[in-house]
mmCIF file of C-alpha atoms and ligand atoms in Angstrom:
data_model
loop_
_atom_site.group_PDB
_atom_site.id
_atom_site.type_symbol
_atom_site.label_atom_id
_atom_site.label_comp_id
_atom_site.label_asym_id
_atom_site.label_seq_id
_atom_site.Cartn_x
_atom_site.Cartn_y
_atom_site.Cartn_z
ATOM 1 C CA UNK A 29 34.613 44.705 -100.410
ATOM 2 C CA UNK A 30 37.294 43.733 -98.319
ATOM 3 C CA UNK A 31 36.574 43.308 -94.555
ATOM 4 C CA UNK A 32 39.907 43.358 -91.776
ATOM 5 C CA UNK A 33 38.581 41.999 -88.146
ATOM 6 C CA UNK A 34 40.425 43.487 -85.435
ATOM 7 C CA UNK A 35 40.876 42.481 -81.694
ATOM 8 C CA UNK A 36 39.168 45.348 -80.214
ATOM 9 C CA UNK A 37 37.872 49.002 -81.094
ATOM 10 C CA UNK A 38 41.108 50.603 -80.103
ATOM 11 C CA UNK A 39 43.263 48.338 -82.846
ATOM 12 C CA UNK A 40 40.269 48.849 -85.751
ATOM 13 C CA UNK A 41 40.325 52.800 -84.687
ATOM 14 C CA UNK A 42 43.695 52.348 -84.987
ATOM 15 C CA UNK A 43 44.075 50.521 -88.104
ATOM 16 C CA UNK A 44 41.820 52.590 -90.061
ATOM 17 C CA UNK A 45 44.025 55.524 -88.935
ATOM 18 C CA UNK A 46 47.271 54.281 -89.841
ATOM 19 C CA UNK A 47 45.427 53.743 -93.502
ATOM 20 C CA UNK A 48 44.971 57.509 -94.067
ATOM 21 C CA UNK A 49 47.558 58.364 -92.415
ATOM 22 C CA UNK A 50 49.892 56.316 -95.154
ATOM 23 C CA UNK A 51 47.396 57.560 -98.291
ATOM 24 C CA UNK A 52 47.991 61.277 -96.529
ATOM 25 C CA UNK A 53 51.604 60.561 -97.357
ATOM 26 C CA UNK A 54 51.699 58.651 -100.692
ATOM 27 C CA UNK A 55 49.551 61.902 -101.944
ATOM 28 C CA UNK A 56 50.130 65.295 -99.395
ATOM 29 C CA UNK A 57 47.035 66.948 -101.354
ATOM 30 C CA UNK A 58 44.855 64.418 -100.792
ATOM 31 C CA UNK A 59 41.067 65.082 -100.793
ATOM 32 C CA UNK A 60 39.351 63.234 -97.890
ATOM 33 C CA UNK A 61 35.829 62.629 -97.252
ATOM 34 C CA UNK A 62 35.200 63.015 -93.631
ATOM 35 C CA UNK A 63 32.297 61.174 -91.046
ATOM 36 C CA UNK A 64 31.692 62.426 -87.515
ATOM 37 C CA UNK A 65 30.112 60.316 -84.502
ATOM 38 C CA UNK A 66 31.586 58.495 -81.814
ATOM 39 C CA UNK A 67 32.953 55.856 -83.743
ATOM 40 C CA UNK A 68 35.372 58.358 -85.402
ATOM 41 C CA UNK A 69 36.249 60.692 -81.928
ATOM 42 C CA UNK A 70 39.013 57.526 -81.961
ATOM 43 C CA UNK A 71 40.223 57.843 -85.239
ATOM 44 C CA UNK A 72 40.326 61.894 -85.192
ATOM 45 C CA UNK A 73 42.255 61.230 -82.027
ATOM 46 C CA UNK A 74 45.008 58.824 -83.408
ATOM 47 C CA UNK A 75 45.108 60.886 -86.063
ATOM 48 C CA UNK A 76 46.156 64.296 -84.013
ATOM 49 C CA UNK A 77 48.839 62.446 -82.179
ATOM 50 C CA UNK A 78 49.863 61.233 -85.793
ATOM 51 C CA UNK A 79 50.393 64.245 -86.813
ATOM 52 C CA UNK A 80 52.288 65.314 -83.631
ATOM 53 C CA UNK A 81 54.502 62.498 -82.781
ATOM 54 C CA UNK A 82 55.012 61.563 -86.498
ATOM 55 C CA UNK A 83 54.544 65.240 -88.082
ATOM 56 C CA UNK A 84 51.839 63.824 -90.494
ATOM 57 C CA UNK A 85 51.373 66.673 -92.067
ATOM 58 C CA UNK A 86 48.070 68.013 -93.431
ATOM 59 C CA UNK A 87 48.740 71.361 -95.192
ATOM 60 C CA UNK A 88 47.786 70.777 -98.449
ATOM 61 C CA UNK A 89 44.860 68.248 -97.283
ATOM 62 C CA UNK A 90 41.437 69.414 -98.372
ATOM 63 C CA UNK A 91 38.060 68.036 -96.032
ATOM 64 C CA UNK A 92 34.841 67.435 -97.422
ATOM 65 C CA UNK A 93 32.075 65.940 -94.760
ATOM 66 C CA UNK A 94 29.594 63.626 -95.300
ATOM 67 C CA UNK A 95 26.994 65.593 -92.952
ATOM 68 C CA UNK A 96 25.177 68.674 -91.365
ATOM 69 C CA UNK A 97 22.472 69.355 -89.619
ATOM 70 C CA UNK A 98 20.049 71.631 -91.011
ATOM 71 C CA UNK A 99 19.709 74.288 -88.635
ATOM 72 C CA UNK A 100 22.487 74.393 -86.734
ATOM 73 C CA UNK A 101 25.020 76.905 -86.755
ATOM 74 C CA UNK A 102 28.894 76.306 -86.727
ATOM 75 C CA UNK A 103 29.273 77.020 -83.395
ATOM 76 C CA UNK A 104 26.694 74.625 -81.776
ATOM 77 C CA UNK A 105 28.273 72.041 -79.791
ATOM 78 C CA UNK A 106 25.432 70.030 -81.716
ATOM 79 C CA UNK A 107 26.512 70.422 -85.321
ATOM 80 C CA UNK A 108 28.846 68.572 -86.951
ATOM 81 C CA UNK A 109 31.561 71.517 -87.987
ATOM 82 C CA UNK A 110 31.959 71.675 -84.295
ATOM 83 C CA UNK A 111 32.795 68.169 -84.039
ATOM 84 C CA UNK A 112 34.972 68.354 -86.633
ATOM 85 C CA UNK A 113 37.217 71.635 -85.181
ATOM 86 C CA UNK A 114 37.369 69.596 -81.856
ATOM 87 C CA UNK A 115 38.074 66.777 -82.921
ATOM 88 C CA UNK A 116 39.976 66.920 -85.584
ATOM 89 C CA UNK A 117 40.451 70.041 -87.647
ATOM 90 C CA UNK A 118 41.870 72.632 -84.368
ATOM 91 C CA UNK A 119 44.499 69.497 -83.745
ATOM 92 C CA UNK A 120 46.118 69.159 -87.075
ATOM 93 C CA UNK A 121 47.789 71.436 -89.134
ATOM 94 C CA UNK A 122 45.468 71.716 -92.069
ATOM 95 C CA UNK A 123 44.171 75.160 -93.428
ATOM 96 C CA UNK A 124 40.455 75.947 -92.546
ATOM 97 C CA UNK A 125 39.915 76.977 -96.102
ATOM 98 C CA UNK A 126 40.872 73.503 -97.035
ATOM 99 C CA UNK A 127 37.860 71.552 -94.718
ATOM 100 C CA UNK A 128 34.165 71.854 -95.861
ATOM 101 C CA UNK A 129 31.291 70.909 -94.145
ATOM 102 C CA UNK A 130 27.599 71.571 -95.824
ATOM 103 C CA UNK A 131 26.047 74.983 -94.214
ATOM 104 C CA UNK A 132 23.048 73.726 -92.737
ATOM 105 C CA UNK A 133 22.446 77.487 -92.036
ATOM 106 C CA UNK A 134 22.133 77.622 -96.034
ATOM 107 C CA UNK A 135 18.633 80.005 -96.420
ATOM 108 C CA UNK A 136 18.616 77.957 -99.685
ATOM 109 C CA UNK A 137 19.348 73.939 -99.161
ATOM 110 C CA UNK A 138 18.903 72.949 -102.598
ATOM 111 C CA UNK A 139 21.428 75.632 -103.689
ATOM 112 C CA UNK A 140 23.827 74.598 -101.124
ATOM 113 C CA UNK A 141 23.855 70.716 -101.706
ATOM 114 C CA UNK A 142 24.294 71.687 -105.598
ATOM 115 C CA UNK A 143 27.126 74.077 -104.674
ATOM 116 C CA UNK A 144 28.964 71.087 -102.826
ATOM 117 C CA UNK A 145 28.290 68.587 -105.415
ATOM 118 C CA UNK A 146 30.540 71.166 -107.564
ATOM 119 C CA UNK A 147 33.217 71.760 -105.186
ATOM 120 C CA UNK A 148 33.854 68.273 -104.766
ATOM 121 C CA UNK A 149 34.399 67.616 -108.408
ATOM 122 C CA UNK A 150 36.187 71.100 -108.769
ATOM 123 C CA UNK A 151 38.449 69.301 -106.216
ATOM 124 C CA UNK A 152 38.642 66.402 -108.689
ATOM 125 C CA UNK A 153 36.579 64.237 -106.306
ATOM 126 C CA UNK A 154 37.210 62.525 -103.190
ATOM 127 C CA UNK A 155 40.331 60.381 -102.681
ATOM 128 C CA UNK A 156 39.149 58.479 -99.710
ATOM 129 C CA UNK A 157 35.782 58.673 -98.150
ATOM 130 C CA UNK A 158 36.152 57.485 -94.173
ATOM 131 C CA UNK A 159 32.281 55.931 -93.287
ATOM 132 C CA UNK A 160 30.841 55.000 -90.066
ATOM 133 C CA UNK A 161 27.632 53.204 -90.155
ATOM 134 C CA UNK A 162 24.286 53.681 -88.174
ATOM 135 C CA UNK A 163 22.288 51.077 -86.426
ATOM 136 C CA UNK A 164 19.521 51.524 -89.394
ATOM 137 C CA UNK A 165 22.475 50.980 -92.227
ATOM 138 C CA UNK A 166 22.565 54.930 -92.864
ATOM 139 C CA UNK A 167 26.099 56.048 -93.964
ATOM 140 C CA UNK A 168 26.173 60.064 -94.011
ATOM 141 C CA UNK A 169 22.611 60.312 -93.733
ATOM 142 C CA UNK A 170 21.233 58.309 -96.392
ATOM 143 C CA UNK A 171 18.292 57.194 -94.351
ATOM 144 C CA UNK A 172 16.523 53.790 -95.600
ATOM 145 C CA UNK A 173 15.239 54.028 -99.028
ATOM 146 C CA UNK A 174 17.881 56.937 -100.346
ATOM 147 C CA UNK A 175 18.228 55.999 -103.878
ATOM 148 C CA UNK A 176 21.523 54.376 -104.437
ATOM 149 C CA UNK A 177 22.182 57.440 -107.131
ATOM 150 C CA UNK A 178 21.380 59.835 -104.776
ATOM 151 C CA UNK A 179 23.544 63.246 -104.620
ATOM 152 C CA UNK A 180 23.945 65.443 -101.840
ATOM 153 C CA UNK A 181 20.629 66.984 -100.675
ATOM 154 C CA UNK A 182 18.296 67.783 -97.495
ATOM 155 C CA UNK A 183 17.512 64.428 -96.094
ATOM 156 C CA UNK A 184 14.481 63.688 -93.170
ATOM 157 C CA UNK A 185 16.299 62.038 -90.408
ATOM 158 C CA UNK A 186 14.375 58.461 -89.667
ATOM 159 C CA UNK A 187 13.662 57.713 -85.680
ATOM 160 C CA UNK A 188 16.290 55.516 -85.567
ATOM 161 C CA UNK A 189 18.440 58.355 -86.509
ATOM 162 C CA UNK A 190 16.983 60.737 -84.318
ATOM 163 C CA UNK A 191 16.801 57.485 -81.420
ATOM 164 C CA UNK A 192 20.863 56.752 -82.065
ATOM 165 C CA UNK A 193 21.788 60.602 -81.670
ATOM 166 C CA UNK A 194 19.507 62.408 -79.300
ATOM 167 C CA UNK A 195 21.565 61.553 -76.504
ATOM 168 C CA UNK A 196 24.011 64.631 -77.772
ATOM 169 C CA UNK A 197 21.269 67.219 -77.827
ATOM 170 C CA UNK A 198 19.948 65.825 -73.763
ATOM 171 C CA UNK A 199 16.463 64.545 -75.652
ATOM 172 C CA UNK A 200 15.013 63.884 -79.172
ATOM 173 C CA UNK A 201 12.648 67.009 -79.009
ATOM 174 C CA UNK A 202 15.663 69.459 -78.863
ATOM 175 C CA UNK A 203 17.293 66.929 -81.828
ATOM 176 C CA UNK A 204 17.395 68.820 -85.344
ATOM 177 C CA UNK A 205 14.908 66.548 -87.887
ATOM 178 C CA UNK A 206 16.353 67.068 -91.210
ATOM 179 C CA UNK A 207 20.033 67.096 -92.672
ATOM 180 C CA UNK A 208 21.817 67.551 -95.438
ATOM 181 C CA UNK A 209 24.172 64.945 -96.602
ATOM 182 C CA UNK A 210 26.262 63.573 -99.494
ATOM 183 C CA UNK A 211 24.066 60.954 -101.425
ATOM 184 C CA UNK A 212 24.474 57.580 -102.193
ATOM 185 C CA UNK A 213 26.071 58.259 -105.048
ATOM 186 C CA UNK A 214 28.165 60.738 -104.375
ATOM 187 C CA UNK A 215 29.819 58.364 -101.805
ATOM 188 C CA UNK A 216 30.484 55.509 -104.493
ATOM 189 C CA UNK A 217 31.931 58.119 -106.536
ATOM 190 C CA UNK A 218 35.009 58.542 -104.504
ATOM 191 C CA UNK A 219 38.095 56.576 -105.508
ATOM 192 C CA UNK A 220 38.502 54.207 -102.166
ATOM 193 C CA UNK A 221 36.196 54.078 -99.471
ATOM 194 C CA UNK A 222 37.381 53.015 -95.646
ATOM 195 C CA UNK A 223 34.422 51.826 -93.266
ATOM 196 C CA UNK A 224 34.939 51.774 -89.700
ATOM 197 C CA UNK A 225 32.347 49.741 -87.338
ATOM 198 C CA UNK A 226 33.058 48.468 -83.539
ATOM 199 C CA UNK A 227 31.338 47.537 -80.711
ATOM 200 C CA UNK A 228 27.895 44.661 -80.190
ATOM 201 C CA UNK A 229 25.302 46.696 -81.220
ATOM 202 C CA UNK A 230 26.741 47.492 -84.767
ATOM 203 C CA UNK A 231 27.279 43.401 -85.270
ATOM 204 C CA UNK A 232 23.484 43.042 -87.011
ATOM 205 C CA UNK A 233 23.664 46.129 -89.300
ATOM 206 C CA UNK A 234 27.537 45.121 -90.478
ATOM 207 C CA UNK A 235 26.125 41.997 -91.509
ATOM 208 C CA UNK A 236 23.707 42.759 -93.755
ATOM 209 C CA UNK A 237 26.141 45.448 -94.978
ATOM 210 C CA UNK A 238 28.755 43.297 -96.064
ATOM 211 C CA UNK A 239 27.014 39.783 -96.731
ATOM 212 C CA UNK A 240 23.320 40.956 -97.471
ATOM 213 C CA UNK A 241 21.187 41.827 -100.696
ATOM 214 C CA UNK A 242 22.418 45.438 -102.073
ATOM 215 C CA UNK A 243 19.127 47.047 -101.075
ATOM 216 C CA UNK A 244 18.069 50.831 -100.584
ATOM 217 C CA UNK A 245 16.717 49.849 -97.187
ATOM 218 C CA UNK A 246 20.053 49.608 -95.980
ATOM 219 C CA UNK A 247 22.473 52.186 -97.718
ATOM 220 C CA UNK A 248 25.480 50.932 -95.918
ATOM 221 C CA UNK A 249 24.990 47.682 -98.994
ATOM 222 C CA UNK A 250 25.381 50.301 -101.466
ATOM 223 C CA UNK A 251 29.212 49.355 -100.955
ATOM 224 C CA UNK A 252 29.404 46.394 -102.502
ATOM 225 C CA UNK A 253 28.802 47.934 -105.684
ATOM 226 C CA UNK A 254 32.362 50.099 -105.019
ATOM 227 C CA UNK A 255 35.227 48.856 -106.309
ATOM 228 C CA UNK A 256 37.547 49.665 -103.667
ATOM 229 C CA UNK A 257 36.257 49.541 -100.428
ATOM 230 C CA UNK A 258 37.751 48.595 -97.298
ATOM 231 C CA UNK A 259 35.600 47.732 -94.193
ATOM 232 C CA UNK A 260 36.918 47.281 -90.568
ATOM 233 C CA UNK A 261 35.313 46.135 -87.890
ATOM 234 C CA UNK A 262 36.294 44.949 -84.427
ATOM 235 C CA UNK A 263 35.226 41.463 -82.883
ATOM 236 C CA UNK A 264 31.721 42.446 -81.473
ATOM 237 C CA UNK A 265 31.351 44.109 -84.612
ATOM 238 C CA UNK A 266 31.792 41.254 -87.008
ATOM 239 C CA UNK A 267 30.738 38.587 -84.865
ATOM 240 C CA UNK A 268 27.652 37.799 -86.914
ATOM 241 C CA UNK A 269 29.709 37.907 -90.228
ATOM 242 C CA UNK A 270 29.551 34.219 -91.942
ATOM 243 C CA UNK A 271 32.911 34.819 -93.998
ATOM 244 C CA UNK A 272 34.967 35.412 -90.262
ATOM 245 C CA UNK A 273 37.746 33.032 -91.415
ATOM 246 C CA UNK A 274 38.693 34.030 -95.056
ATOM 247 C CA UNK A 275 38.636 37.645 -93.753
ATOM 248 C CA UNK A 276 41.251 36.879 -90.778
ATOM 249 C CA UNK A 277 43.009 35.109 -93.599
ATOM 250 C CA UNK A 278 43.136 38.270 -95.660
ATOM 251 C CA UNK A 279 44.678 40.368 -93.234
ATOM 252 C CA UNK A 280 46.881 37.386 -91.995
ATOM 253 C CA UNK A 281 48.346 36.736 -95.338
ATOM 254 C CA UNK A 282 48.411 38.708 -98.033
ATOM 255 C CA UNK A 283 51.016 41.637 -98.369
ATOM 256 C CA UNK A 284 49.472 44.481 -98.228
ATOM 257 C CA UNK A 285 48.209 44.349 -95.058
ATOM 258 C CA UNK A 286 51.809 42.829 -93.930
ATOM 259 C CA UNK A 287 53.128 46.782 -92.388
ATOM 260 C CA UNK A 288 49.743 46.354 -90.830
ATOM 261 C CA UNK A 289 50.043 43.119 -88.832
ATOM 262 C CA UNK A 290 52.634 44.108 -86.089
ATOM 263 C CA UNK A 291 50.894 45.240 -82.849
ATOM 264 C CA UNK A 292 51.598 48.470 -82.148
ATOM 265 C CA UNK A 293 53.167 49.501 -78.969
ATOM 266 C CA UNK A 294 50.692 51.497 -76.411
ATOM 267 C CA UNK A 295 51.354 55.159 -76.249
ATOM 268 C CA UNK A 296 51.371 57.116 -73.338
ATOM 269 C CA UNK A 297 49.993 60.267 -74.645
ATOM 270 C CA UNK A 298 47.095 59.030 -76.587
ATOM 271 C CA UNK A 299 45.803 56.512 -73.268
ATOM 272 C CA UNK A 300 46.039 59.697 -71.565
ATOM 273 C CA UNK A 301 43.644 61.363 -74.116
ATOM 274 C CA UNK A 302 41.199 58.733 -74.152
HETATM 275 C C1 LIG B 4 27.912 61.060 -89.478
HETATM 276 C C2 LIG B 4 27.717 59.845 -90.280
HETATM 277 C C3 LIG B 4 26.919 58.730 -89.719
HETATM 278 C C4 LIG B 4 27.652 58.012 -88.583
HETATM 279 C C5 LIG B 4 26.811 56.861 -88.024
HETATM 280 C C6 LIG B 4 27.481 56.144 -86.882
HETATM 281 O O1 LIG B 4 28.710 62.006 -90.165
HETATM 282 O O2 LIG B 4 28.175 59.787 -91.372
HETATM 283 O O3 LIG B 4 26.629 57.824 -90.747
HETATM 284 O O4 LIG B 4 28.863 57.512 -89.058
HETATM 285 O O5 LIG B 4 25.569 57.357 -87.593
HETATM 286 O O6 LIG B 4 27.550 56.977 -85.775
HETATM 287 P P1 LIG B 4 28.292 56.509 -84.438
HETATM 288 O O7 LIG B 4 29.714 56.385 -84.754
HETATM 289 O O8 LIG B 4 27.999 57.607 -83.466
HETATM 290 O O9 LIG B 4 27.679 55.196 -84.065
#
């Protein structure tokens, strides 16, 4: 894994960003895998104005998400399709044909994970799968102890899920309790993977992500067993991370990350967005 520490959340929102936005236009039909939650409301953002100041252009990008609730129609301010069309999909120019999120409506789950499972690899899999991580170590929600083979299926959220989230729903009672989400596996099956973490609370969790054991408990580990993975944090973030200095030194020094280095200048119409 390769781990960039940025400044602050804005620059690691940023950052990770810029990174699809450049694979967007090395390969205009790329397949994306998708996360919701506040960490990403950022990135969707910087995305949109992207795509508007810099016509990024998304037409022949196809969408798969990691995540659904079961239960929840599109149109519930609670479910993640509606996340997605806010945040992302109704402020780009892709084609609504072209973004998939698992129907949690589905009257038969196991049908409907197995039905994604096959779109993705009719797609020919996912190019790069964007990943936010939750305070338990979930990514999509692979709740502690999803096998690390796992495929998409209908998932029982843990109470730290349902402790993290039920904020959005006003209390954990009116919180949905089960999900369906891309597995472990699927995830490691994509060609690059880009995590995004930022802010105190995820410091704990990101290091036994990056630096711990590869265990089921936390499923965020799983992706040190991909071969291209990129994880980006902010300071608070990585704080607790023991290799702080030859990561800097990464992102400091080697080329790749050279187009990266430059601060970018503050725009007006995305601080007025925020
Ligand atoms: C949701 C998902 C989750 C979130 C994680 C972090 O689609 O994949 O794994 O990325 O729960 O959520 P936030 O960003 O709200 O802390």
């Amino acid at each position: 894994m390769e781990v960039i520490i940025q400044p602050d959340a804005k620059s690691a929102t940023r950052l990770v960003a810029r990174l699809i936005a450049k694979e967007l236009r090395l390969k205009p039909s790329l397949t994306l895998g998708l996360a919701t939650g506040r960490t990403m409301e950022g990135v969707y953002a910087e995305l949109a104005v992207i795509h508007r100041e810099e016509k990024l252009d998304f037409s022949l990008c196809r969408t798969f998400n990691l995540d659904e609730y079961v239960g929840l129609a599109s149109d519930n301010p609670g479910s993640y399709r509606h996340f997605m069309n806010k945040h992302l999909f109704s402020r780009i120019n892709i084609d609504p044909r072209n973004t998939h999120v698992p129907d949690g409506l589905s009257k038969n789950l196991a049908a409907e994970c197995e039905a994604y499972e096959a779109l993705i690899r009719e797609c020919g899999g996912i190019d790069l799968q964007l990943l936010g991580i939750g305070i338990a170590g979930h990514i999509g929600f692979n709740e502690p102890l999803s096998a690390l083979r796992s495929r998409t299926r209908e998932k029982a959220l843990s109470p730290a899920t349902i402790r993290q989230n039920a904020g959005l729903f006003g209390s954990a009672e009116r919180m949905p309790k089960r999900g369906i989400t891309m597995g472990v596996g699927t995830i490691l099956d994509s060609r690059s993977c880009l995590l995004l973490a930022t802010g105190s609370a995820k410091a704990e969790i990101v290091a036994k992500a990056v630096e711990g054991p590869v265990t089921a408990m936390v499923s965020a580990s799983a992706l040190q067993l991909h071969a291209r993975c990129r994880a980006v944090v902010d300071e608070e973030a990585g704080r607790l991370l023991q290799g702080q200095e030859y990561y800097r030194w990464i992102f400091g020094n080697e080329p790749e990350w050279a187009e990266f280095r430059q601060a970018e200048p503050a725009r007006a119409s995305l601080q007025a967005t925020d």
